[in-house]
mmCIF file of C-alpha atoms in Angstrom:
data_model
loop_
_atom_site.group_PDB
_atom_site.id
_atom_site.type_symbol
_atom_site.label_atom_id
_atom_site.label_comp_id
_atom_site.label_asym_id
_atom_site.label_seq_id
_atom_site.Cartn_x
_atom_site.Cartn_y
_atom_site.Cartn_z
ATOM 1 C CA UNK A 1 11.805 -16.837 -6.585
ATOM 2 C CA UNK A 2 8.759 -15.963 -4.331
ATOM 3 C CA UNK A 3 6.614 -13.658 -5.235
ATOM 4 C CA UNK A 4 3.373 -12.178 -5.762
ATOM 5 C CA UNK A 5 1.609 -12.331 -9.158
ATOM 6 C CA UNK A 6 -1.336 -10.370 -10.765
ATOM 7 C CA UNK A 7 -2.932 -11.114 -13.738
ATOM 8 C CA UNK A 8 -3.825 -9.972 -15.935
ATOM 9 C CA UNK A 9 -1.521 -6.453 -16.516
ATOM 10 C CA UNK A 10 -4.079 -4.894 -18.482
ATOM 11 C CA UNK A 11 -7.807 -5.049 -18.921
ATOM 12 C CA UNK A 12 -10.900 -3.982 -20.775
ATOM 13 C CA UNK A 13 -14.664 -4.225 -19.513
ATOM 14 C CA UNK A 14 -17.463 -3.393 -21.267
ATOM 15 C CA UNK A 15 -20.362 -1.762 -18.942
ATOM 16 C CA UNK A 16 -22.375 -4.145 -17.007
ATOM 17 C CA UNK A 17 -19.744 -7.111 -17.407
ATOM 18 C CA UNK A 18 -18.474 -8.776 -14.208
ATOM 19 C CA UNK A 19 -14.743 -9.299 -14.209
ATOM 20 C CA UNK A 20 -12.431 -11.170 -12.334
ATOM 21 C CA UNK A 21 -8.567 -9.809 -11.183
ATOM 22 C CA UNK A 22 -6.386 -12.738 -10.498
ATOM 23 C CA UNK A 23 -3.621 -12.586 -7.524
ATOM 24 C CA UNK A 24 -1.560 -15.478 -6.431
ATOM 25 C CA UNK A 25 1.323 -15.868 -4.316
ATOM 26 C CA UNK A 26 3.332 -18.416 -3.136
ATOM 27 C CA UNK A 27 4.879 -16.572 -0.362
ATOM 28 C CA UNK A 28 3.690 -18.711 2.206
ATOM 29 C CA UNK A 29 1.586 -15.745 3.244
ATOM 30 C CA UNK A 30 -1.442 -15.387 5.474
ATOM 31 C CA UNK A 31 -3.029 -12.400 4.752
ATOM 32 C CA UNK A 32 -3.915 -10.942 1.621
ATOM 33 C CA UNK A 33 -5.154 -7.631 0.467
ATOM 34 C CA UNK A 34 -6.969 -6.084 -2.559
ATOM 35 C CA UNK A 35 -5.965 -2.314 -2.954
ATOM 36 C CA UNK A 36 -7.653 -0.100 -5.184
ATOM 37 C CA UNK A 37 -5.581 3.287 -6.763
ATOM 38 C CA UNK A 38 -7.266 6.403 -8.036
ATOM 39 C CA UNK A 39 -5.199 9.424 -9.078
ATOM 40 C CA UNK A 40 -5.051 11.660 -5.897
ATOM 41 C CA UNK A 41 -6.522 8.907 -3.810
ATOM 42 C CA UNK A 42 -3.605 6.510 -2.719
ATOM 43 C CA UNK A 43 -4.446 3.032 -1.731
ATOM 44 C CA UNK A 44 -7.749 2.583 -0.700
ATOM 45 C CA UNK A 45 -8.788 -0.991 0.717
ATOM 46 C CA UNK A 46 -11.025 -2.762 -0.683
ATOM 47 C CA UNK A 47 -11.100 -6.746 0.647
ATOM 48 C CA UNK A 48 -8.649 -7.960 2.891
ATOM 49 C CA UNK A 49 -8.213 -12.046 3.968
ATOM 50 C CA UNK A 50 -6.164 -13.348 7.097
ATOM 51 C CA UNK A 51 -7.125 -16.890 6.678
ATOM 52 C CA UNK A 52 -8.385 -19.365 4.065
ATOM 53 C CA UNK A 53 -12.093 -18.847 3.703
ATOM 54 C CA UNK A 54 -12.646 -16.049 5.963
ATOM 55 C CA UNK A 55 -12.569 -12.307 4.123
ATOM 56 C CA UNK A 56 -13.275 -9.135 5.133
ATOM 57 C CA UNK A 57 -14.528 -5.504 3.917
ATOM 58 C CA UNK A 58 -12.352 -2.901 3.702
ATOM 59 C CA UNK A 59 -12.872 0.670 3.146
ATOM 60 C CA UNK A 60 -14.523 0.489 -0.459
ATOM 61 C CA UNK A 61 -15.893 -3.189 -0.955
ATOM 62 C CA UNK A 62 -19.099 -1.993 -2.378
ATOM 63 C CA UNK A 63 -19.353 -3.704 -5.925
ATOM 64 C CA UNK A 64 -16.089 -6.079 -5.717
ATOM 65 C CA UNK A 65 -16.753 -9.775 -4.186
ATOM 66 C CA UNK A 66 -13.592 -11.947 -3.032
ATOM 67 C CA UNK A 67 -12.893 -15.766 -2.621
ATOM 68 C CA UNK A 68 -10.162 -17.338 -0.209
ATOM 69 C CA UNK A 69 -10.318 -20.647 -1.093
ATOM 70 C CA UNK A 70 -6.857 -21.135 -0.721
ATOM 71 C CA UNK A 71 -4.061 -19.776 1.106
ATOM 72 C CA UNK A 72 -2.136 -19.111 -2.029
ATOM 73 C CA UNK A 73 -5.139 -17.276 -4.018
ATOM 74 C CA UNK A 74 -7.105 -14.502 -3.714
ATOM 75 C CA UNK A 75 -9.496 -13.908 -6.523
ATOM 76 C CA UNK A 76 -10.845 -10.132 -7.124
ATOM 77 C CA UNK A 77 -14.300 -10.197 -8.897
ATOM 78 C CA UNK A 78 -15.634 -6.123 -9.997
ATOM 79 C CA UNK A 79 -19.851 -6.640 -10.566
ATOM 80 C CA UNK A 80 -21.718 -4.209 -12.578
ATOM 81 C CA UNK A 81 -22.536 -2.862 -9.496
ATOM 82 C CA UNK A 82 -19.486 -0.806 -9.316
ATOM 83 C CA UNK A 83 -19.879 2.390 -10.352
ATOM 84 C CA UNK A 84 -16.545 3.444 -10.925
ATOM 85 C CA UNK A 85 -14.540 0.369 -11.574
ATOM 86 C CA UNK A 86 -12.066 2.219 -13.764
ATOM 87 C CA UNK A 87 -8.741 2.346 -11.430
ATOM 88 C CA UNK A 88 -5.731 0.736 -10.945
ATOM 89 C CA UNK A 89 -6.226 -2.625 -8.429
ATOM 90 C CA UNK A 90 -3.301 -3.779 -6.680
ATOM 91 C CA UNK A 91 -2.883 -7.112 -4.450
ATOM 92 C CA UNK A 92 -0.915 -7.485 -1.451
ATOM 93 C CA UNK A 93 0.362 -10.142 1.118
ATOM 94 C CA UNK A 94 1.708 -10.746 4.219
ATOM 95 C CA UNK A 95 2.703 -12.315 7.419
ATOM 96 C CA UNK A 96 0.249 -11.816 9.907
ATOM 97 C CA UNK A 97 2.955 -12.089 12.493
ATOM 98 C CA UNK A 98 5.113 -9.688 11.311
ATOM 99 C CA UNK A 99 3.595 -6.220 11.342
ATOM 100 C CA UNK A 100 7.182 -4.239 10.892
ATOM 101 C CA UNK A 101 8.073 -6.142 7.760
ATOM 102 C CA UNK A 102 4.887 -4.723 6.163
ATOM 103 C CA UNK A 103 3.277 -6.161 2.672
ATOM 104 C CA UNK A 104 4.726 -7.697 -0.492
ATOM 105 C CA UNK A 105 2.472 -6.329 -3.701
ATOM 106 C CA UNK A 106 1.682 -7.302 -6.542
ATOM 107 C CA UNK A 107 2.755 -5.469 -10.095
ATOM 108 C CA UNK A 108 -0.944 -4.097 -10.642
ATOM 109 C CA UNK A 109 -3.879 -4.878 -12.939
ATOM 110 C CA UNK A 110 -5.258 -1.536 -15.479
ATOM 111 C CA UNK A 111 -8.401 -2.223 -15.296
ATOM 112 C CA UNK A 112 -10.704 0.398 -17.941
ATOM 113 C CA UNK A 113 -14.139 0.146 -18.768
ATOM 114 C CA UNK A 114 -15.155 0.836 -22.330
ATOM 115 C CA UNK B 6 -10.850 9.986 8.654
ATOM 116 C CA UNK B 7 -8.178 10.372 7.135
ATOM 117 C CA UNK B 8 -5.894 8.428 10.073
ATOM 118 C CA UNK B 9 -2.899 8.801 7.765
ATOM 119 C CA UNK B 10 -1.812 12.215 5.920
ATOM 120 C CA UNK B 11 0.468 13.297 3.816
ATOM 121 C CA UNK B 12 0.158 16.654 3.470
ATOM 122 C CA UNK B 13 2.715 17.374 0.670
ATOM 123 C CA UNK B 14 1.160 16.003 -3.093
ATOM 124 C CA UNK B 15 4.842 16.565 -4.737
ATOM 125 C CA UNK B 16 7.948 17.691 -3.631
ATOM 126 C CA UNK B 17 11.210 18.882 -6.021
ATOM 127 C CA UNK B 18 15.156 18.490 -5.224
ATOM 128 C CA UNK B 19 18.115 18.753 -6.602
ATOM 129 C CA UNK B 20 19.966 15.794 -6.972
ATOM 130 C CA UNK B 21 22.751 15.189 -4.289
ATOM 131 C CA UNK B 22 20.764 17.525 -1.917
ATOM 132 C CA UNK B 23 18.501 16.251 0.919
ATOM 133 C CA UNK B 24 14.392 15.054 0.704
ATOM 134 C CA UNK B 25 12.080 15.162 2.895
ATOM 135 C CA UNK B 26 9.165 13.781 3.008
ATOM 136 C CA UNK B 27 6.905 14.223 5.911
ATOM 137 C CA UNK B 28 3.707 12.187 7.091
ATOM 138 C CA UNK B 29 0.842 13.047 10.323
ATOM 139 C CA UNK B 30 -0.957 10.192 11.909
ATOM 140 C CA UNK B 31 -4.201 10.466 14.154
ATOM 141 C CA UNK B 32 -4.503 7.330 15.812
ATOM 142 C CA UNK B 33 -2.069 6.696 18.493
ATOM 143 C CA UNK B 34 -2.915 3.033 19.026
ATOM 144 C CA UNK B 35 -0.368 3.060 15.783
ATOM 145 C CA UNK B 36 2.749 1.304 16.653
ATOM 146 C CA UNK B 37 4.647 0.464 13.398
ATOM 147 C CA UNK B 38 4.883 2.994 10.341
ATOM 148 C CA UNK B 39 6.477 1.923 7.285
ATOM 149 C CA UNK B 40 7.210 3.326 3.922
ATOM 150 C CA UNK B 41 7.038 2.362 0.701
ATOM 151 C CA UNK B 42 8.221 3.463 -2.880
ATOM 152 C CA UNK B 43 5.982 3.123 -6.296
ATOM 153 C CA UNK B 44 6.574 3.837 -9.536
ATOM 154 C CA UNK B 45 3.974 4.397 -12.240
ATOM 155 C CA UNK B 46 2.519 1.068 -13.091
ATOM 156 C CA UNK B 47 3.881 -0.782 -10.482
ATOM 157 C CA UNK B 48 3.056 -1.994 -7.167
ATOM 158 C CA UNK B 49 4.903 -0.520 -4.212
ATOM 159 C CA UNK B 50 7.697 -1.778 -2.738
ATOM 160 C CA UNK B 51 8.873 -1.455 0.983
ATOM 161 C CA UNK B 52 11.402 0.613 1.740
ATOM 162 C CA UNK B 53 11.991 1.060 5.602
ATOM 163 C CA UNK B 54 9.761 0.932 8.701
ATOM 164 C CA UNK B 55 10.371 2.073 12.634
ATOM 165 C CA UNK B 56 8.433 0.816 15.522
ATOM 166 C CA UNK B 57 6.913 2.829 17.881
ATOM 167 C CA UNK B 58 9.384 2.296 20.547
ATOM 168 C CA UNK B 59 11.836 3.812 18.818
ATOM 169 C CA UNK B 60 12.711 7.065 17.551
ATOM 170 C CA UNK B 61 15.103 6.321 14.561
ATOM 171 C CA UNK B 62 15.912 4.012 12.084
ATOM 172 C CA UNK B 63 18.541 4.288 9.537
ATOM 173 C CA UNK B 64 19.129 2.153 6.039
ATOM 174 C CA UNK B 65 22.045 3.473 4.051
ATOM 175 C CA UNK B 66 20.586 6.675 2.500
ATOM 176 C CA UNK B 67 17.171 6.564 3.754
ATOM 177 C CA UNK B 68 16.201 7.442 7.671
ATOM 178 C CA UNK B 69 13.093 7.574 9.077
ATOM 179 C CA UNK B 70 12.442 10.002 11.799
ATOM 180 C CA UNK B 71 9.562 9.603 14.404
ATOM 181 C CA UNK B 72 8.341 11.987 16.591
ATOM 182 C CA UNK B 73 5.041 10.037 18.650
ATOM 183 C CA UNK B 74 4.544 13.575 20.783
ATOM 184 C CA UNK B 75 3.684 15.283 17.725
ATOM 185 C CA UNK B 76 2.160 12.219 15.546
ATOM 186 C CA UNK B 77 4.540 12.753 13.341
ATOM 187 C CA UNK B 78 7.248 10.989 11.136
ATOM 188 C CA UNK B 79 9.767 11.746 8.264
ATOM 189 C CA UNK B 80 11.400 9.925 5.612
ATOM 190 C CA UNK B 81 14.929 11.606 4.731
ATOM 191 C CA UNK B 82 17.129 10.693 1.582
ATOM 192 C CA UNK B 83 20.546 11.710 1.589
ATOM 193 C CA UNK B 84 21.983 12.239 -1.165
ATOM 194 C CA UNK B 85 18.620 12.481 -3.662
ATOM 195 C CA UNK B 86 19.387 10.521 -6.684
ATOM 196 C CA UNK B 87 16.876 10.735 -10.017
ATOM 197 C CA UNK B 88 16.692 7.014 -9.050
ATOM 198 C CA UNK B 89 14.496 8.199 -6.537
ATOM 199 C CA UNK B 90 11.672 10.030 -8.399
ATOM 200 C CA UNK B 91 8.807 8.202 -7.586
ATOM 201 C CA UNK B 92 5.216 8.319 -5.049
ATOM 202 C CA UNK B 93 6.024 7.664 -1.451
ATOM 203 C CA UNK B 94 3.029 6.627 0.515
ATOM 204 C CA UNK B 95 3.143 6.079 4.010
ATOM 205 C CA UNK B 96 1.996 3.386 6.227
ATOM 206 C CA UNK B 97 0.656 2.555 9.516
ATOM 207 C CA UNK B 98 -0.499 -0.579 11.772
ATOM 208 C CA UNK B 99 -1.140 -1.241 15.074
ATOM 209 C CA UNK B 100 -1.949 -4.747 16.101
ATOM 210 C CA UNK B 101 -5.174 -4.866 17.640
ATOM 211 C CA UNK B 102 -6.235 -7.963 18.822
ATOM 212 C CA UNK B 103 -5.293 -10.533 15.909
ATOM 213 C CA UNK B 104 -5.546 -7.685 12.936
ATOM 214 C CA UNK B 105 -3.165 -6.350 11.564
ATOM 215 C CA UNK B 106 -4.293 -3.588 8.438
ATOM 216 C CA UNK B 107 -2.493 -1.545 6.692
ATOM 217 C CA UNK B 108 -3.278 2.414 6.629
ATOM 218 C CA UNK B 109 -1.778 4.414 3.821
ATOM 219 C CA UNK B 110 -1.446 8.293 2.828
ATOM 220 C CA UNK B 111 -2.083 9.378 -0.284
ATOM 221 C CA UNK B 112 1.135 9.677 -1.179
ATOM 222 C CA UNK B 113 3.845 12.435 -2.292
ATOM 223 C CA UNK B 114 5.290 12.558 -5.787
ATOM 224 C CA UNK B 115 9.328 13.049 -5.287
ATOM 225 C CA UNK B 116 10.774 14.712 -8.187
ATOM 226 C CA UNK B 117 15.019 14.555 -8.108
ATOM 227 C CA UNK B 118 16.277 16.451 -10.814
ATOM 228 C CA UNK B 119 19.811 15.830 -12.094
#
């Protein structure tokens, strides 16, 4: 079955630790998306992709970095320059094409500093 | 700027009766809205979109109401099942150029009690 897959589910940082949020899909998808969920926030946007090698900023990209190196992976990386890195990150993906079908996501990654 | 809003944080109904969940845009070059279900600890999943040329779309229990005068659009259930307790977020694109992004509320928390 296709899908979209996150990894890890959960995950523990210790301050001042990079860490890296794994998403891969083999969807066949152009686009993909990094999401970021705070209680009382929704889905904020951090990173988004439409093509190998070529990312974007979203809404909140200060202290995450991203890698598109290819079309099925999208690769998440939270610096100790976040501030706040304590959330809920989701990954998304879609057809570029096909604005009315809307995103396939990811089950989420707990990510908690310590 | 908030482009998306969701005004309602939670909503409660009885089971069997009728929900409503309601959602305001800003931008009108919008031209697809979507919505999408999540449970805790999981990512969203899609449950029905309508384009901006038309006003209503209809998938078994769930419509979708828009009103593009007003900026706004509703999600109906009929009959609510507990099934259906969950956070509704909804959506909005348009397709500027070669974009295509994603803009989600912040959600309301549907309670359906038995």
């Amino acid at each position: 079955d296709g899908g979209i897959t996150q990894s890890p589910k959960y995950l523990f940082r210790k301050e001042g630790q990079n860490v890296t949020l794994s998403c891969e899909q083999n969807l066949n998808h152009d686009a993909m998306y990094w999401y970021r969920q705070d209680p009382g926030q929704g889905l904020r946007l951090i990173y988004y992709s439409q093509i190998v090698n070529d990312f974007q900023k979203g809404d909140i990209a200060e202290g995450y970095s991203v890698s598109r190196e290819k079309k099925e992976s999208f690769p998440l990386t939270v610096t100790s320059a976040q501030k706040n890195p304590t959330a809920f990150y989701l990954c998304a993906s879609s057809m570029v094409e096909r604005p009315g079908v809307g995103y396939t996501f990811g089950s989420g990654t707990r990510l908690t500093v310590v | 700027d908030q482009q998306v809003k969701q005004n309602s944080p939670s909503l409660s109904v009885q089971e069997g009766r009728i929900s409503i969940l309601n959602c305001d845009y800003t931008n009108s070059m919008f031209d697809y809205f979507l919505w999408y279900k999540k449970y805790p600890a999981e990512g969203p999943t899609f449950l029905i979109s309508i384009s901006s040329i038309k006003d209503k779309n209809e998938d078994g229990r769930f419509t979708v109401f828009l009103n593009k005068s007003a900026k706004h659009l509703s999600l109906h259930i009929v009959p609510s099942q507990p099934g259906d307790s969950a956070v509704y977020f909804c959506a909005a694109s348009w397709n500027g150029g070669s974009n295509y992004k994603l803009t989600f509320g912040k959600g309301t928390l549907l309670t359906v009690n038995p």
